[in-house]
PDB file of C-alpha atoms in Angstrom:
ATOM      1  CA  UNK A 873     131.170  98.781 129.346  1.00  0.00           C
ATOM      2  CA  UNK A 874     130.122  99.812 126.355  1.00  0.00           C
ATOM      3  CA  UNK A 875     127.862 102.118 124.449  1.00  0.00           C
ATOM      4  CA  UNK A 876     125.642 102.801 121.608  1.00  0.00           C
ATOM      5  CA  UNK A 877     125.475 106.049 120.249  1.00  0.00           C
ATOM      6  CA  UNK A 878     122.313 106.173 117.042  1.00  0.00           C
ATOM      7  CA  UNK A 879     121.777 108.335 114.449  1.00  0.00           C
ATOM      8  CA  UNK A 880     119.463 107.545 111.121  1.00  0.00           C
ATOM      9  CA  UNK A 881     121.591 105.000 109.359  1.00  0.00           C
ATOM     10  CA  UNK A 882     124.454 104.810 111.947  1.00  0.00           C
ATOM     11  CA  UNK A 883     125.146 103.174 114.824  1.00  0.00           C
ATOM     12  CA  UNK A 884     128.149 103.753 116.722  1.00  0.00           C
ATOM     13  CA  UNK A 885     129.666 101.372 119.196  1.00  0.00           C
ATOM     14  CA  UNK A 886     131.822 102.768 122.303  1.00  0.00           C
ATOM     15  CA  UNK A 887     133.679 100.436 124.275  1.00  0.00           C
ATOM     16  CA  UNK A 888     136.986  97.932 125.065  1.00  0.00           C
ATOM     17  CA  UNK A 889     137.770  95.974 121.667  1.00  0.00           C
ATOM     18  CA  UNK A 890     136.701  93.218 123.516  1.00  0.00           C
ATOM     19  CA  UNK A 891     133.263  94.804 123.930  1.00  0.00           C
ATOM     20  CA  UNK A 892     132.831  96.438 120.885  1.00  0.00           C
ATOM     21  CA  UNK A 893     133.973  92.901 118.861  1.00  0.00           C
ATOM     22  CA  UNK A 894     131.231  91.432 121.131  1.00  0.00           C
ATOM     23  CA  UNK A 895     128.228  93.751 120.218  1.00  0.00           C
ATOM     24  CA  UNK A 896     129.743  93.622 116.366  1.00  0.00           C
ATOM     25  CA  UNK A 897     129.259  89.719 116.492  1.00  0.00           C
ATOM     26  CA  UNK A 898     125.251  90.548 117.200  1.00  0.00           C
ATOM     27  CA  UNK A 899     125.186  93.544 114.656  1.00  0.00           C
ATOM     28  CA  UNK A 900     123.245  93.222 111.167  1.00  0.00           C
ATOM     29  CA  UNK A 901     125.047  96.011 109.751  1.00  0.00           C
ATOM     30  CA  UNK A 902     126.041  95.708 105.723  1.00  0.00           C
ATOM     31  CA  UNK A 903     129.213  98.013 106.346  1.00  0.00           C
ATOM     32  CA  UNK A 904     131.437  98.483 109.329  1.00  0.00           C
ATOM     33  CA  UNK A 905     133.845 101.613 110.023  1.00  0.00           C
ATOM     34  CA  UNK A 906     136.161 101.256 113.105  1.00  0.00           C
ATOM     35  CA  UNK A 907     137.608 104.258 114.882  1.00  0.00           C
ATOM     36  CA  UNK A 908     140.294 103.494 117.429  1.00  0.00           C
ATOM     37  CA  UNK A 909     141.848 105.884 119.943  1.00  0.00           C
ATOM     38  CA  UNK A 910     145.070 104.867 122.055  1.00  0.00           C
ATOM     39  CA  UNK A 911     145.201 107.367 124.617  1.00  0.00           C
ATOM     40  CA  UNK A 912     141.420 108.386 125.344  1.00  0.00           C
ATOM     41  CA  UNK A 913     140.494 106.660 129.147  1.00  0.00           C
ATOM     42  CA  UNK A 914     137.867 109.036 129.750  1.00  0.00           C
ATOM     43  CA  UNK A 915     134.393 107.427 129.031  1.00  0.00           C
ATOM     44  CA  UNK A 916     132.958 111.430 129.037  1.00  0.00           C
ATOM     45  CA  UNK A 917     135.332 112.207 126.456  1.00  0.00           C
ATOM     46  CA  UNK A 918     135.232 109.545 124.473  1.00  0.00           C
ATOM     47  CA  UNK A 919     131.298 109.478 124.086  1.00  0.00           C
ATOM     48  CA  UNK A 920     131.418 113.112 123.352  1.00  0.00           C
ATOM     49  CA  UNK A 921     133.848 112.788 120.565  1.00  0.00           C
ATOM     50  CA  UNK A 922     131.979 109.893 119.204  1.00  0.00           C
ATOM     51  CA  UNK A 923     129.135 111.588 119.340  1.00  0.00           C
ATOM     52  CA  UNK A 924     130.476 114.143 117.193  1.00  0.00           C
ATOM     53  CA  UNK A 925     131.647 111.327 114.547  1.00  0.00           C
ATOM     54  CA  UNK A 926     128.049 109.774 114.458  1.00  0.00           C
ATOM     55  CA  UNK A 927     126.324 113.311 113.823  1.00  0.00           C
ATOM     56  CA  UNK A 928     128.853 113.860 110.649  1.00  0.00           C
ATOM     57  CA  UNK A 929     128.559 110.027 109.888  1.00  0.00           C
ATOM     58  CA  UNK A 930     124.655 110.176 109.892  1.00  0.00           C
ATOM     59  CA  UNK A 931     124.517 113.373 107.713  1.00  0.00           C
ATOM     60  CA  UNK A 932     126.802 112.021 104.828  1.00  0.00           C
ATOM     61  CA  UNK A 933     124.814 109.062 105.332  1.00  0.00           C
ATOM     62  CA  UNK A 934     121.500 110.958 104.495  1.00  0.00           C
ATOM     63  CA  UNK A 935     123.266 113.174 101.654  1.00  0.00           C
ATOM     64  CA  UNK A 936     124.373 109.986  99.748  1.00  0.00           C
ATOM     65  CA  UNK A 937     121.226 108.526 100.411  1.00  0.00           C
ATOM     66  CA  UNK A 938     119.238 111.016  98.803  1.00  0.00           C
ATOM     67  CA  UNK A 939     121.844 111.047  95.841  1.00  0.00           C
ATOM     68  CA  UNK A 940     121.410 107.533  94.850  1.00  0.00           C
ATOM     69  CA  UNK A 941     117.666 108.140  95.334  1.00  0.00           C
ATOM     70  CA  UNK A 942     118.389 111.019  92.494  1.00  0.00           C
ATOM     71  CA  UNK A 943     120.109 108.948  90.354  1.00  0.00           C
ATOM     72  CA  UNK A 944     117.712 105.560  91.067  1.00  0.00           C
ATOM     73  CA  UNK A 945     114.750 107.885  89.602  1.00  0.00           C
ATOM     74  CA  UNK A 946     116.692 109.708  86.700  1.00  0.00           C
ATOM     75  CA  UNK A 947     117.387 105.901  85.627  1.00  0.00           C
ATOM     76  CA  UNK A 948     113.772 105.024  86.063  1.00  0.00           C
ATOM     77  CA  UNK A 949     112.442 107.857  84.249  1.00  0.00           C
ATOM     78  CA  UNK A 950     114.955 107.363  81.481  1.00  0.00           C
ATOM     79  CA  UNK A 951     114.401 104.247  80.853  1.00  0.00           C
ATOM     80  CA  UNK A 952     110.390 105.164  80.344  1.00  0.00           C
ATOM     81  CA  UNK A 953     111.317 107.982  78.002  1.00  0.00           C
ATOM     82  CA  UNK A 954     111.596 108.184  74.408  1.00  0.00           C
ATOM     83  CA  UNK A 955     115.421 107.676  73.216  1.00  0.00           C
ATOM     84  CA  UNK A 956     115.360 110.469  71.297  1.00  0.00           C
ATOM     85  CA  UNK A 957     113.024 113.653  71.120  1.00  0.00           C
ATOM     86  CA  UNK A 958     109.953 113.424  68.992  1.00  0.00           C
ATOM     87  CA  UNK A 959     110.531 115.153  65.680  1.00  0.00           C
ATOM     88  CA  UNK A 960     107.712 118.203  65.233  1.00  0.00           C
ATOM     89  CA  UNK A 961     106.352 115.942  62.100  1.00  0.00           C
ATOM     90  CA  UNK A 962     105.620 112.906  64.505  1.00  0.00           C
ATOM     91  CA  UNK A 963     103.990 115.508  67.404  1.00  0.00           C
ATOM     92  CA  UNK A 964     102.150 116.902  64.906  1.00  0.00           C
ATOM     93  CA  UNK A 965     100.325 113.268  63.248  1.00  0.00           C
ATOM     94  CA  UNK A 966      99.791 112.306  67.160  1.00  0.00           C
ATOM     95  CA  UNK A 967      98.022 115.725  67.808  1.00  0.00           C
ATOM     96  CA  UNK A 968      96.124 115.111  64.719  1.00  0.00           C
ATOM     97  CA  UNK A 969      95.422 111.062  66.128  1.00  0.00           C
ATOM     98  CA  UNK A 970      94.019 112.307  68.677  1.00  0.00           C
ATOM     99  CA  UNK A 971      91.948 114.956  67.723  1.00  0.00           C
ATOM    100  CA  UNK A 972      90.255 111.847  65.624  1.00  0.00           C
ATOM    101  CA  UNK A 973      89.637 109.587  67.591  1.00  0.00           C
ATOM    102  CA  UNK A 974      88.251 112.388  69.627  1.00  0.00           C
ATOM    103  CA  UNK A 975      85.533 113.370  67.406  1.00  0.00           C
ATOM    104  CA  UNK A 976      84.814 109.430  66.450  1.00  0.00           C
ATOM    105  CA  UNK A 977      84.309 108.890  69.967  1.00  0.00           C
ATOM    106  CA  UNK A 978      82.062 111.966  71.294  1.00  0.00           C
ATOM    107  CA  UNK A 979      79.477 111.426  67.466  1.00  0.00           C
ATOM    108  CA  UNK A 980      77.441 109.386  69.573  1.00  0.00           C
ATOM    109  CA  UNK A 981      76.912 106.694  67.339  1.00  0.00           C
ATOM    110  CA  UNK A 982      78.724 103.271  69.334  1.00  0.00           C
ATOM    111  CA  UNK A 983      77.039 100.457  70.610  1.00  0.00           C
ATOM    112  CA  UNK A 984      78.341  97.633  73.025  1.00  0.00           C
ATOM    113  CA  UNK A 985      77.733  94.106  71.334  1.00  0.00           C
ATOM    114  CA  UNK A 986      74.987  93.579  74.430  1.00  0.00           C
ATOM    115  CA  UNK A 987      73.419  97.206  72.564  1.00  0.00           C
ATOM    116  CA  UNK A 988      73.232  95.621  69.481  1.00  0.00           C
ATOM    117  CA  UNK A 989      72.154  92.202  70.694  1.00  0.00           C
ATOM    118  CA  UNK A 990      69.650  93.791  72.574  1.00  0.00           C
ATOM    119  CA  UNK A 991      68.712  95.974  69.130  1.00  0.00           C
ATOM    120  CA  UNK A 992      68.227  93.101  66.880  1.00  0.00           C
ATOM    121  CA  UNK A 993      66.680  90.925  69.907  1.00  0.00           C
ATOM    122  CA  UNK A 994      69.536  87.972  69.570  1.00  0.00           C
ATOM    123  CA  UNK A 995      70.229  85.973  72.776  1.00  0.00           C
ATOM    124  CA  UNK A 996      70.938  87.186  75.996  1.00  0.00           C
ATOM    125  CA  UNK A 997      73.056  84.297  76.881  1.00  0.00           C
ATOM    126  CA  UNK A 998      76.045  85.557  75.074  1.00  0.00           C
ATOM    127  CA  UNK A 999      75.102  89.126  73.842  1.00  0.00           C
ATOM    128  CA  UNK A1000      78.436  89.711  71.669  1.00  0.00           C
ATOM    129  CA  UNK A1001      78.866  86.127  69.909  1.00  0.00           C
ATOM    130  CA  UNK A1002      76.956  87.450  66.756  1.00  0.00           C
ATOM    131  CA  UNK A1003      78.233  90.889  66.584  1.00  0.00           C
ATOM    132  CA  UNK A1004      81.681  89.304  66.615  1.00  0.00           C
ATOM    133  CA  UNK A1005      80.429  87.089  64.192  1.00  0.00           C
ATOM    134  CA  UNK A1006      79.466  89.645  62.096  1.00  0.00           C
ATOM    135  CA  UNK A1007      82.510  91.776  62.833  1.00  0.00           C
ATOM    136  CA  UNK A1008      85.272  88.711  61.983  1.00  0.00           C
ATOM    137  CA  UNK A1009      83.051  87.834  58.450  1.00  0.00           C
ATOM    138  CA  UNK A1010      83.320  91.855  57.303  1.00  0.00           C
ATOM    139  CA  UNK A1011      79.529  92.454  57.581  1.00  0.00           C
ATOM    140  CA  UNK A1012      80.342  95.416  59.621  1.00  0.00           C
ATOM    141  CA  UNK A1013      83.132  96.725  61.886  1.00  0.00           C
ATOM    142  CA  UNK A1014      84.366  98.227  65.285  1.00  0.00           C
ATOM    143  CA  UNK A1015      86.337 100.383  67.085  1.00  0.00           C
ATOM    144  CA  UNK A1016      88.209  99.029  69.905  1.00  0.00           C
ATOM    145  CA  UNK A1017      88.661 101.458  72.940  1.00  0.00           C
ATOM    146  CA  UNK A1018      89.531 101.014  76.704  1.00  0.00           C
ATOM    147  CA  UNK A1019      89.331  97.049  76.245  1.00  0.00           C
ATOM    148  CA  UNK A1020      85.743  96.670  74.252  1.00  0.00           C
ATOM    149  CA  UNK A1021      84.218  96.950  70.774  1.00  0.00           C
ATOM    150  CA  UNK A1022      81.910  99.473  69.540  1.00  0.00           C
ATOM    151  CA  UNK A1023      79.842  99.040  67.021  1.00  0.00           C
ATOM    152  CA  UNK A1024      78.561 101.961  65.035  1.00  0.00           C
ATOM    153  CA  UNK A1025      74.251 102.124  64.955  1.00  0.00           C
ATOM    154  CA  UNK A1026      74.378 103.966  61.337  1.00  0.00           C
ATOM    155  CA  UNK A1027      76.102 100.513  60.027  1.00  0.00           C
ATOM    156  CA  UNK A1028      73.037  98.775  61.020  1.00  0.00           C
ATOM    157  CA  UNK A1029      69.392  98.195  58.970  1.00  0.00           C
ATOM    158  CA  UNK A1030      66.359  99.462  61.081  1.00  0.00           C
ATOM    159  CA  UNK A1031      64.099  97.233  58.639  1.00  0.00           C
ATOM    160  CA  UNK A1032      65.731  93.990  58.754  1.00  0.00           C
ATOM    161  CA  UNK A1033      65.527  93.655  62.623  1.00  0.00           C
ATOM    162  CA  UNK A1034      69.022  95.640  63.020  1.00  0.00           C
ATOM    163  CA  UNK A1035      71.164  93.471  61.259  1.00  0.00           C
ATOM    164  CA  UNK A1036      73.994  94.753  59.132  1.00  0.00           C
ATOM    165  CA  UNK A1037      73.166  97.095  56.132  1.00  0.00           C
ATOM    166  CA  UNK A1038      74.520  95.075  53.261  1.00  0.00           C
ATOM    167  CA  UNK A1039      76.057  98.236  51.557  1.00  0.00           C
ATOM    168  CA  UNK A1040      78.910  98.222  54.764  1.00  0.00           C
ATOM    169  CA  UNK A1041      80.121  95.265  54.289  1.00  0.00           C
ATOM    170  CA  UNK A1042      80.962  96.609  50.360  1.00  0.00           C
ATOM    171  CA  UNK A1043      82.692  99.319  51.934  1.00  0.00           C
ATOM    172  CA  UNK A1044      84.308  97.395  53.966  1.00  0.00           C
ATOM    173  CA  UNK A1045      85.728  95.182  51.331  1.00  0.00           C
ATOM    174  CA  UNK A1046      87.066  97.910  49.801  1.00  0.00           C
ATOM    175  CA  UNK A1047      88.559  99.663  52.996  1.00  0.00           C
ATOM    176  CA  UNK A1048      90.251  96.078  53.855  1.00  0.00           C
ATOM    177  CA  UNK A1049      94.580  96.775  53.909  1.00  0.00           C
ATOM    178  CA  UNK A1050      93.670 100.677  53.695  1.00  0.00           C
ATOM    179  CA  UNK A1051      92.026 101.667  57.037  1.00  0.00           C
ATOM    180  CA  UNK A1052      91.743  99.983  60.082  1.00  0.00           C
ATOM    181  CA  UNK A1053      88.273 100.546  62.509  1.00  0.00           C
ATOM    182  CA  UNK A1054      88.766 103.862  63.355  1.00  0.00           C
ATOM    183  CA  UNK A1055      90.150 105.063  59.939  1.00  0.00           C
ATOM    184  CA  UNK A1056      86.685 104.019  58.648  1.00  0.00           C
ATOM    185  CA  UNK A1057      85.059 105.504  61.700  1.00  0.00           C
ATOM    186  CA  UNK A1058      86.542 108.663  60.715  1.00  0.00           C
ATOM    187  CA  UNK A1059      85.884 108.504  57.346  1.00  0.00           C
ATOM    188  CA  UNK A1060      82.304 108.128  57.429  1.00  0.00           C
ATOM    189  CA  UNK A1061      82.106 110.494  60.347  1.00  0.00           C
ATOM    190  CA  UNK A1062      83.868 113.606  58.115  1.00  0.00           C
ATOM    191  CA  UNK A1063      82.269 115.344  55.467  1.00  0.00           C
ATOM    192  CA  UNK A1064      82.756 114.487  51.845  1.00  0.00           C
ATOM    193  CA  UNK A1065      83.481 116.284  48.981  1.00  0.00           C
ATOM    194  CA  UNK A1066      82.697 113.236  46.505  1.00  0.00           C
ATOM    195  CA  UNK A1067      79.132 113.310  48.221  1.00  0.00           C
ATOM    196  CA  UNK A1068      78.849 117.333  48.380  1.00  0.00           C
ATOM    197  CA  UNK A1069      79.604 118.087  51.175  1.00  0.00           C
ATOM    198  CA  UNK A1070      77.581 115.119  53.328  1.00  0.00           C
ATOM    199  CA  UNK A1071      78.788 112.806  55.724  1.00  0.00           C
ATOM    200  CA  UNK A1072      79.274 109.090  54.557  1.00  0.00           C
ATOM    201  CA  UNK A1073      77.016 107.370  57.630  1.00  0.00           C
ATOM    202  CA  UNK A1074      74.116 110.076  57.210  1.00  0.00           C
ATOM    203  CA  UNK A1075      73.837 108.672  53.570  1.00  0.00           C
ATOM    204  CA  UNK A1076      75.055 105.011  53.900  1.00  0.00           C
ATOM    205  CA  UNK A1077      71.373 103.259  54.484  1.00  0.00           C
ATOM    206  CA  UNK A1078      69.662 105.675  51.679  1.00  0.00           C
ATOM    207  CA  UNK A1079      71.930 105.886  49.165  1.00  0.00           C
ATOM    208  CA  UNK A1080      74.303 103.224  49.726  1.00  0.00           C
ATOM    209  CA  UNK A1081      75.636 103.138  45.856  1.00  0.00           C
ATOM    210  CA  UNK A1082      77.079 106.523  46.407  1.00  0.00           C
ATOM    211  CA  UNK A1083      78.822 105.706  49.656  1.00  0.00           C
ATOM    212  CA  UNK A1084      80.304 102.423  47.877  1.00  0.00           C
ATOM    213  CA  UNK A1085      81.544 104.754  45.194  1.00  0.00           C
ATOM    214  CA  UNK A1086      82.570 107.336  47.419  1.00  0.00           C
ATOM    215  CA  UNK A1087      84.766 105.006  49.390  1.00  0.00           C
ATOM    216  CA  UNK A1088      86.529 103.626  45.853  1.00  0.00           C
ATOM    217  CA  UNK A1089      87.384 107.351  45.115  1.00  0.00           C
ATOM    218  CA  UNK A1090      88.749 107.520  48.367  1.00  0.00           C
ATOM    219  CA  UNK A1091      91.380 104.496  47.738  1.00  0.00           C
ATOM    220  CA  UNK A1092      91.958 105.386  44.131  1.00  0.00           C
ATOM    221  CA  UNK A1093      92.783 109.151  45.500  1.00  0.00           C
ATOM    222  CA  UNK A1094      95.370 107.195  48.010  1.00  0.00           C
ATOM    223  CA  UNK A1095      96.620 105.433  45.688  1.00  0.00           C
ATOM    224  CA  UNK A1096      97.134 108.078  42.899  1.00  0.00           C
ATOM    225  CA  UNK A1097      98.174 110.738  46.026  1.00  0.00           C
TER     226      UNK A1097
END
């Protein structure tokens, strides 16, 4: 009669070859390993012995388990990685990225599309249709972050009902190939030496000339740079 012996990942069969070929023909093992003795009879023996085998068999069973594991994640988390080490120039740029988009972010001047709608009392039945509107004709711009536009309140007229000051979409023409939303964001949130020191959007719905001329001295400055 025969008998099964279990470890984790090993099963080991003890028996006639008639019975083990028997049990085998029921088995969903991948992999079979067959041990044969020719002058074992005693069933005691024999099940001790193979007990022995299955305790071995199960621990080199866990040890290459856990290696392949090893190596399945080192190829997973190579294949997310980089293929070569950032150079200290690139770290550097992203650092500085960052610490932009940062400060554009926490000024406190972005509105949803339903803000602005709201703001200049357009319709409630699709709140971002005009600002997109206005966004996609250059009349003013966004910054896109975590899957919506922003729209930034200094870029809007208080005394026309909240529409777009006229003066952005000037420096907008002018920004167009150079900077995309959040370079402009960052430009008119950083001080200026071309306007003494101010900020672009404190000055942009008072003195709009000098923000136009501010942001050609910017370009020409790229350009010459």
């Amino acid at each position: 009669m025969s008998l099964i012996e279990q470890h984790a990942g090993v099963s080991t069969l003890i028996g006639t070859p008639k019975e083990v070929k028997t049990r085998l023909g029921k088995s969903q093992a991948n992999q079979v390993l067959v041990v044969s003795f020719d002058n074992i009879s005693n069933l005691r023996v024999l099940s001790t012995l193979t007990e022995n085998i299955s305790t071995v068999a199960s621990t080199m069973f866990e040890v290459f388990k856990e290696r392949q594991e090893k190596q399945s994640l080192e190829i997973l988390v190579g294949s997310m990685l980089p293929k070569a080490p950032a150079s200290p120039h690139l770290m550097k740029e992203v650092a500085m990225l960052l610490q932009a988009r940062k400060a554009v972010l926490e000024s406190g001047n972005w509105l949803t599309a339903a803000d602005v709608s709201q703001l200049a009392g357009l319709s409630t039945t699709n709140p971002s249709a005009q600002p997109n509107k206005w966004k996609k004709s250059g009349q003013i711009f966004a910054i896109h972050h975590n899957g919506m536009d922003y729209f930034p309140d200094y870029g809007l007229d208080r005394n026309t009902q909240f529409r777009p000051l006229k003066a952005l979409s000037e420096v907008l023409k002018i920004f167009a190939d150079h900077k995309d939303g959040w370079g402009i964001a960052f430009w008119f949130l950083s001080v200026n030496s071309f306007l003494g020191g101010q900020r672009p959007q404190d000055m942009l719905a008072k003195h709009s000339e000098r923000v136009i001329e501010a942001a050609r001295d910017e370009i020409e400055g790229v350009g010459h740079g």
